[in-house]
Amino acid sequence: AQTVTQSQPEMSVQEAETVTLSCTYDTSESNYYLFWYKQPPSRQMILVIRQEAYKQQNATENRFSVNFQKAAKSFSLKISDSQLGDTAMYFCAFTTVAGGTSYGKLTFGQGTILTVHP
Amino acid sequence: DAGVIQSPRHEVTEMGQEVTLRCKPISGHNSLFWYRQTMMRGLELLIYFNNNVPIDDSGMPEDRFSAKMPNASFSTLKIQPSEPRDSAVYFCASRRDRGSEAFFGQGTRLTVV
C-alpha cells in the first residue's frame, strides 16, 4: 500500500526564521514523484514544490527547498525567511509513475498546520 | 484556462436527500481525482479516473457514494442517501500526466443536517 505520513500536526515559527516540515512515505515502487502543497485559509490548494525520485538533486523554489532522502523514504520541506503569508496547512503528496497496484494514484499526508508569528 | 471548476460551492441538504457534486477538469488533462477533506480524516482520496476510466475507487466510503466520468470534460460525485457524517469539503483535481502538478478546484462545502 502507498502511504504518506506527516508526524507534525502543528508547527509554529517566528517571521524571518526557518522551519522544516517532515514527511515520510512508503512504497515499493522505484519511480515516483513527491509534492508539497499549501492550503491557506482560502481553502485553495497550491503547489509549493515538486521532486522527481530519480533526480538526486533536491528541488528548490525561492525560499522553499526539500531534503529528499530516497533510501530513508523521507521528504522534508524547509521554508527559509518565513513570512506571514506562509501561514497555511501544508500537505505532502506522492504519486507513482507507471505500473504497480497504485498506478498513478495521488496520495496525501494528514497535513501540518504552520503558523508564522510576527 | 479557467482552472478546475466545481459546483456548487456550498450545499446544505437534509439527511436522506440525494446530493450531486460536479466537476469540470482542465482541458487536456487525463487524470481526475475526487477528495474529501475533514478535520478528523484530513484529505482522503475517494476515487481516481484516468482517461475517463475509474482506476481506483477503494476510497469510496460505501455504496451510498458513486462517481462517474462520462467524458473528458465532466465528472460527478453522487451521495444517495446523504447522512450528517458526509458533511465535509469535497475537492476535485485534475492533472495532465502522472508526474505533473494536480490542479484543484475551489471545493464544495457540503453540510448534511
mmCIF file of C-alpha atoms in Angstrom:
data_model
loop_
_atom_site.group_PDB
_atom_site.id
_atom_site.type_symbol
_atom_site.label_atom_id
_atom_site.label_comp_id
_atom_site.label_asym_id
_atom_site.label_seq_id
_atom_site.Cartn_x
_atom_site.Cartn_y
_atom_site.Cartn_z
ATOM 1 C CA ALA A 1 0.000 0.000 0.000
ATOM 2 C CA GLN A 2 1.041 3.546 -0.678
ATOM 3 C CA THR A 3 1.114 5.741 2.438
ATOM 4 C CA VAL A 4 2.293 9.238 3.305
ATOM 5 C CA THR A 5 2.899 10.263 6.923
ATOM 6 C CA GLN A 6 3.286 13.751 8.336
ATOM 7 C CA SER A 7 4.117 13.396 12.013
ATOM 8 C CA GLN A 8 3.768 17.067 12.978
ATOM 9 C CA PRO A 9 0.112 18.122 13.258
ATOM 10 C CA GLU A 10 1.097 21.710 14.057
ATOM 11 C CA MET A 11 4.208 23.861 13.837
ATOM 12 C CA SER A 12 4.927 27.485 14.549
ATOM 13 C CA VAL A 13 7.774 29.797 13.597
ATOM 14 C CA GLN A 14 8.708 33.421 14.002
ATOM 15 C CA GLU A 15 8.693 35.654 10.975
ATOM 16 C CA ALA A 16 12.063 35.595 9.126
ATOM 17 C CA GLU A 17 13.088 32.334 10.786
ATOM 18 C CA THR A 18 13.489 28.917 9.158
ATOM 19 C CA VAL A 19 11.195 25.953 9.699
ATOM 20 C CA THR A 20 11.284 22.354 8.487
ATOM 21 C CA LEU A 21 8.204 20.189 7.954
ATOM 22 C CA SER A 22 8.635 16.422 7.942
ATOM 23 C CA CYS A 23 7.185 13.792 5.618
ATOM 24 C CA THR A 24 7.825 10.102 5.188
ATOM 25 C CA TYR A 25 6.284 7.742 2.674
ATOM 26 C CA ASP A 26 6.096 4.075 1.975
ATOM 27 C CA THR A 27 6.181 2.456 -1.446
ATOM 28 C CA SER A 28 7.675 -0.481 -3.263
ATOM 29 C CA GLU A 29 7.901 1.497 -6.497
ATOM 30 C CA SER A 30 11.215 2.924 -7.700
ATOM 31 C CA ASN A 31 9.893 5.669 -9.946
ATOM 32 C CA TYR A 32 7.616 8.300 -8.442
ATOM 33 C CA TYR A 33 7.061 11.976 -7.747
ATOM 34 C CA LEU A 34 6.731 13.844 -4.470
ATOM 35 C CA PHE A 35 4.986 17.137 -3.886
ATOM 36 C CA TRP A 36 4.343 19.714 -1.209
ATOM 37 C CA TYR A 37 1.057 21.599 -1.416
ATOM 38 C CA LYS A 38 -0.051 24.590 0.613
ATOM 39 C CA GLN A 39 -3.636 25.258 1.669
ATOM 40 C CA PRO A 40 -4.164 28.753 3.103
ATOM 41 C CA PRO A 41 -7.384 29.722 4.891
ATOM 42 C CA SER A 42 -8.937 30.437 1.485
ATOM 43 C CA ARG A 43 -9.054 26.639 1.053
ATOM 44 C CA GLN A 44 -7.308 26.744 -2.331
ATOM 45 C CA MET A 45 -4.667 24.032 -2.839
ATOM 46 C CA ILE A 46 -1.429 25.465 -4.223
ATOM 47 C CA LEU A 47 1.637 23.543 -5.378
ATOM 48 C CA VAL A 48 4.758 24.622 -3.491
ATOM 49 C CA ILE A 49 7.424 22.276 -4.847
ATOM 50 C CA ARG A 50 7.865 19.027 -6.787
ATOM 51 C CA GLN A 51 10.594 16.367 -6.698
ATOM 52 C CA GLU A 52 11.265 13.542 -9.140
ATOM 53 C CA ALA A 53 12.515 10.417 -7.377
ATOM 54 C CA TYR A 54 15.188 9.603 -9.930
ATOM 55 C CA LYS A 55 16.792 13.037 -9.518
ATOM 56 C CA GLN A 56 19.269 13.135 -6.669
ATOM 57 C CA GLN A 57 19.404 16.910 -6.589
ATOM 58 C CA ASN A 58 16.993 18.446 -4.109
ATOM 59 C CA ALA A 59 14.352 20.720 -5.616
ATOM 60 C CA THR A 60 14.357 24.416 -4.729
ATOM 61 C CA GLU A 61 11.787 27.147 -5.348
ATOM 62 C CA ASN A 62 12.847 30.518 -3.966
ATOM 63 C CA ARG A 63 12.527 30.280 -0.165
ATOM 64 C CA PHE A 64 11.284 26.687 -0.321
ATOM 65 C CA SER A 65 13.592 23.694 -0.585
ATOM 66 C CA VAL A 66 13.365 19.989 0.110
ATOM 67 C CA ASN A 67 15.627 17.393 1.673
ATOM 68 C CA PHE A 68 14.893 14.224 -0.281
ATOM 69 C CA GLN A 69 16.363 11.056 1.218
ATOM 70 C CA LYS A 70 15.261 8.228 -1.063
ATOM 71 C CA ALA A 71 16.728 5.368 0.945
ATOM 72 C CA ALA A 72 15.061 6.634 4.105
ATOM 73 C CA LYS A 73 11.844 7.479 2.190
ATOM 74 C CA SER A 74 11.894 10.942 3.654
ATOM 75 C CA PHE A 75 10.894 14.213 2.008
ATOM 76 C CA SER A 76 11.061 17.268 4.268
ATOM 77 C CA LEU A 77 10.224 20.846 3.329
ATOM 78 C CA LYS A 78 12.359 23.748 4.511
ATOM 79 C CA ILE A 79 10.928 27.245 4.471
ATOM 80 C CA SER A 80 13.533 29.972 4.852
ATOM 81 C CA ASP A 81 12.855 33.573 5.834
ATOM 82 C CA SER A 82 9.298 32.688 6.866
ATOM 83 C CA GLN A 83 6.624 35.232 6.022
ATOM 84 C CA LEU A 84 3.180 35.820 7.495
ATOM 85 C CA GLY A 85 1.699 34.691 4.180
ATOM 86 C CA ASP A 86 3.232 31.258 4.669
ATOM 87 C CA THR A 87 0.653 30.549 7.375
ATOM 88 C CA ALA A 88 -1.306 27.597 5.986
ATOM 89 C CA MET A 89 -1.850 23.847 6.110
ATOM 90 C CA TYR A 90 0.953 22.033 4.260
ATOM 91 C CA PHE A 91 0.409 18.659 2.639
ATOM 92 C CA CYS A 92 2.989 16.201 1.427
ATOM 93 C CA ALA A 93 1.846 14.086 -1.549
ATOM 94 C CA PHE A 94 3.117 11.141 -3.546
ATOM 95 C CA THR A 95 2.320 9.563 -6.878
ATOM 96 C CA THR A 96 3.697 6.592 -8.759
ATOM 97 C CA VAL A 97 4.521 6.926 -12.411
ATOM 98 C CA ALA A 98 3.972 3.549 -14.007
ATOM 99 C CA GLY A 99 2.620 0.131 -13.147
ATOM 100 C CA GLY A 100 2.058 -1.253 -9.676
ATOM 101 C CA THR A 101 -1.150 -1.560 -7.780
ATOM 102 C CA SER A 102 -1.262 2.159 -7.015
ATOM 103 C CA TYR A 103 -0.856 3.124 -10.668
ATOM 104 C CA GLY A 104 -0.862 6.913 -10.788
ATOM 105 C CA LYS A 105 -2.718 7.333 -7.515
ATOM 106 C CA LEU A 106 -2.042 10.693 -5.820
ATOM 107 C CA THR A 107 -1.935 10.204 -2.051
ATOM 108 C CA PHE A 108 -1.703 12.955 0.546
ATOM 109 C CA GLY A 109 -0.447 13.013 4.105
ATOM 110 C CA GLN A 110 -2.534 14.261 7.004
ATOM 111 C CA GLY A 111 -1.189 17.784 6.787
ATOM 112 C CA THR A 112 0.765 20.105 9.066
ATOM 113 C CA ILE A 113 -0.703 23.418 10.192
ATOM 114 C CA LEU A 114 2.033 26.039 10.073
ATOM 115 C CA THR A 115 1.587 29.348 11.857
ATOM 116 C CA VAL A 116 4.043 32.178 11.261
ATOM 117 C CA HIS A 117 4.119 34.691 14.128
ATOM 118 C CA PRO A 118 5.108 38.331 13.703
ATOM 119 C CA ASP B 1 -7.894 28.329 -18.894
ATOM 120 C CA ALA B 2 -10.377 28.821 -16.060
ATOM 121 C CA GLY B 3 -8.897 26.040 -13.962
ATOM 122 C CA VAL B 4 -10.825 23.185 -12.400
ATOM 123 C CA ILE B 5 -14.413 24.228 -11.887
ATOM 124 C CA GLN B 6 -16.579 22.716 -9.182
ATOM 125 C CA SER B 7 -20.216 23.322 -8.477
ATOM 126 C CA PRO B 8 -21.904 24.124 -6.249
ATOM 127 C CA ARG B 9 -19.515 25.939 -3.895
ATOM 128 C CA HIS B 10 -21.792 25.301 -0.959
ATOM 129 C CA GLU B 11 -24.555 22.769 -0.474
ATOM 130 C CA VAL B 12 -26.840 22.330 2.502
ATOM 131 C CA THR B 13 -29.200 19.397 2.382
ATOM 132 C CA GLU B 14 -31.330 17.304 4.654
ATOM 133 C CA MET B 15 -30.405 13.812 5.693
ATOM 134 C CA GLY B 16 -31.697 11.253 3.228
ATOM 135 C CA GLN B 17 -31.597 13.550 0.226
ATOM 136 C CA GLU B 18 -29.533 12.899 -2.888
ATOM 137 C CA VAL B 19 -26.564 15.187 -3.450
ATOM 138 C CA THR B 20 -24.686 15.599 -6.722
ATOM 139 C CA LEU B 21 -21.356 17.393 -6.902
ATOM 140 C CA ARG B 22 -19.970 18.425 -10.266
ATOM 141 C CA CYS B 23 -16.516 18.947 -11.683
ATOM 142 C CA LYS B 24 -15.109 20.255 -14.934
ATOM 143 C CA PRO B 25 -11.396 19.420 -15.237
ATOM 144 C CA ILE B 26 -8.844 21.446 -17.139
ATOM 145 C CA SER B 27 -8.944 20.725 -20.862
ATOM 146 C CA GLY B 28 -6.226 18.295 -21.920
ATOM 147 C CA HIS B 29 -5.829 16.740 -18.502
ATOM 148 C CA ASN B 30 -6.246 12.973 -18.486
ATOM 149 C CA SER B 31 -6.467 12.234 -14.757
ATOM 150 C CA LEU B 32 -9.200 13.299 -12.367
ATOM 151 C CA PHE B 33 -9.410 12.857 -8.604
ATOM 152 C CA TRP B 34 -12.151 13.298 -6.032
ATOM 153 C CA TYR B 35 -11.044 14.009 -2.443
ATOM 154 C CA ARG B 36 -12.910 14.579 0.803
ATOM 155 C CA GLN B 37 -11.428 16.824 3.480
ATOM 156 C CA THR B 38 -12.451 16.764 7.139
ATOM 157 C CA MET B 39 -10.716 17.815 10.330
ATOM 158 C CA MET B 40 -10.674 14.257 11.603
ATOM 159 C CA ARG B 41 -9.515 12.407 8.489
ATOM 160 C CA GLY B 42 -7.596 15.025 6.549
ATOM 161 C CA LEU B 43 -7.584 14.773 2.748
ATOM 162 C CA GLU B 44 -8.903 11.386 1.663
ATOM 163 C CA LEU B 45 -8.783 10.144 -1.922
ATOM 164 C CA LEU B 46 -12.210 8.833 -2.853
ATOM 165 C CA ILE B 47 -11.750 7.855 -6.492
ATOM 166 C CA TYR B 48 -9.299 8.363 -9.318
ATOM 167 C CA PHE B 49 -10.037 8.338 -13.070
ATOM 168 C CA ASN B 50 -7.535 8.035 -15.875
ATOM 169 C CA ASN B 51 -8.783 8.737 -19.425
ATOM 170 C CA ASN B 52 -12.346 8.702 -18.041
ATOM 171 C CA VAL B 53 -11.949 5.188 -16.622
ATOM 172 C CA PRO B 54 -12.103 4.615 -12.835
ATOM 173 C CA ILE B 55 -8.715 3.222 -11.815
ATOM 174 C CA ASP B 56 -9.025 3.135 -8.039
ATOM 175 C CA ASP B 57 -12.243 3.574 -6.077
ATOM 176 C CA SER B 58 -11.027 1.920 -2.888
ATOM 177 C CA GLY B 59 -11.519 5.169 -1.004
ATOM 178 C CA MET B 60 -15.236 5.411 -1.694
ATOM 179 C CA PRO B 61 -16.734 5.029 1.792
ATOM 180 C CA GLU B 62 -19.730 2.866 0.945
ATOM 181 C CA ASP B 63 -22.361 2.121 -1.645
ATOM 182 C CA ARG B 64 -24.091 5.418 -0.974
ATOM 183 C CA PHE B 65 -21.266 7.090 -2.900
ATOM 184 C CA SER B 66 -20.880 6.825 -6.659
ATOM 185 C CA ALA B 67 -18.830 8.710 -9.225
ATOM 186 C CA LYS B 68 -18.977 8.954 -12.979
ATOM 187 C CA MET B 69 -16.921 10.500 -15.727
ATOM 188 C CA PRO B 70 -18.980 10.263 -18.926
ATOM 189 C CA ASN B 71 -16.468 12.296 -20.929
ATOM 190 C CA ALA B 72 -13.148 14.072 -20.579
ATOM 191 C CA SER B 73 -14.723 17.356 -19.533
ATOM 192 C CA PHE B 74 -17.169 16.361 -16.815
ATOM 193 C CA SER B 75 -17.406 14.265 -13.675
ATOM 194 C CA THR B 76 -19.967 13.850 -10.913
ATOM 195 C CA LEU B 77 -19.863 12.550 -7.366
ATOM 196 C CA LYS B 78 -23.237 11.474 -6.032
ATOM 197 C CA ILE B 79 -24.274 10.657 -2.490
ATOM 198 C CA GLN B 80 -27.598 8.887 -2.074
ATOM 199 C CA PRO B 81 -28.922 8.941 0.596
ATOM 200 C CA SER B 82 -26.853 11.586 2.334
ATOM 201 C CA GLU B 83 -26.047 11.420 6.060
ATOM 202 C CA PRO B 84 -24.739 14.042 8.527
ATOM 203 C CA ARG B 85 -21.339 12.278 8.643
ATOM 204 C CA ASP B 86 -20.912 13.069 4.942
ATOM 205 C CA SER B 87 -20.513 16.739 5.841
ATOM 206 C CA ALA B 88 -17.096 17.791 4.535
ATOM 207 C CA VAL B 89 -15.351 19.757 1.827
ATOM 208 C CA TYR B 90 -15.160 17.793 -1.411
ATOM 209 C CA PHE B 91 -12.375 18.609 -3.860
ATOM 210 C CA CYS B 92 -11.939 17.691 -7.473
ATOM 211 C CA ALA B 93 -8.462 17.814 -9.031
ATOM 212 C CA SER B 94 -7.068 17.127 -12.483
ATOM 213 C CA ARG B 95 -3.599 16.709 -13.954
ATOM 214 C CA ARG B 96 -2.059 16.326 -17.382
ATOM 215 C CA ASP B 97 0.070 13.275 -16.660
ATOM 216 C CA ARG B 98 1.330 11.319 -13.664
ATOM 217 C CA GLY B 99 4.385 13.437 -12.993
ATOM 218 C CA SER B 100 2.754 16.806 -13.336
ATOM 219 C CA GLU B 101 1.069 19.103 -10.861
ATOM 220 C CA ALA B 102 -2.505 18.346 -9.888
ATOM 221 C CA PHE B 103 -4.747 21.407 -10.057
ATOM 222 C CA PHE B 104 -7.568 21.628 -7.569
ATOM 223 C CA GLY B 105 -10.980 23.192 -7.770
ATOM 224 C CA GLN B 106 -12.238 25.521 -5.063
ATOM 225 C CA GLY B 107 -14.066 22.679 -3.363
ATOM 226 C CA THR B 108 -17.698 22.112 -2.419
ATOM 227 C CA ARG B 109 -18.589 22.534 1.230
ATOM 228 C CA LEU B 110 -21.351 20.015 1.931
ATOM 229 C CA THR B 111 -23.451 20.222 5.054
ATOM 230 C CA VAL B 112 -25.994 17.498 5.737
ATOM 231 C CA VAL B 113 -28.454 18.359 8.514
#
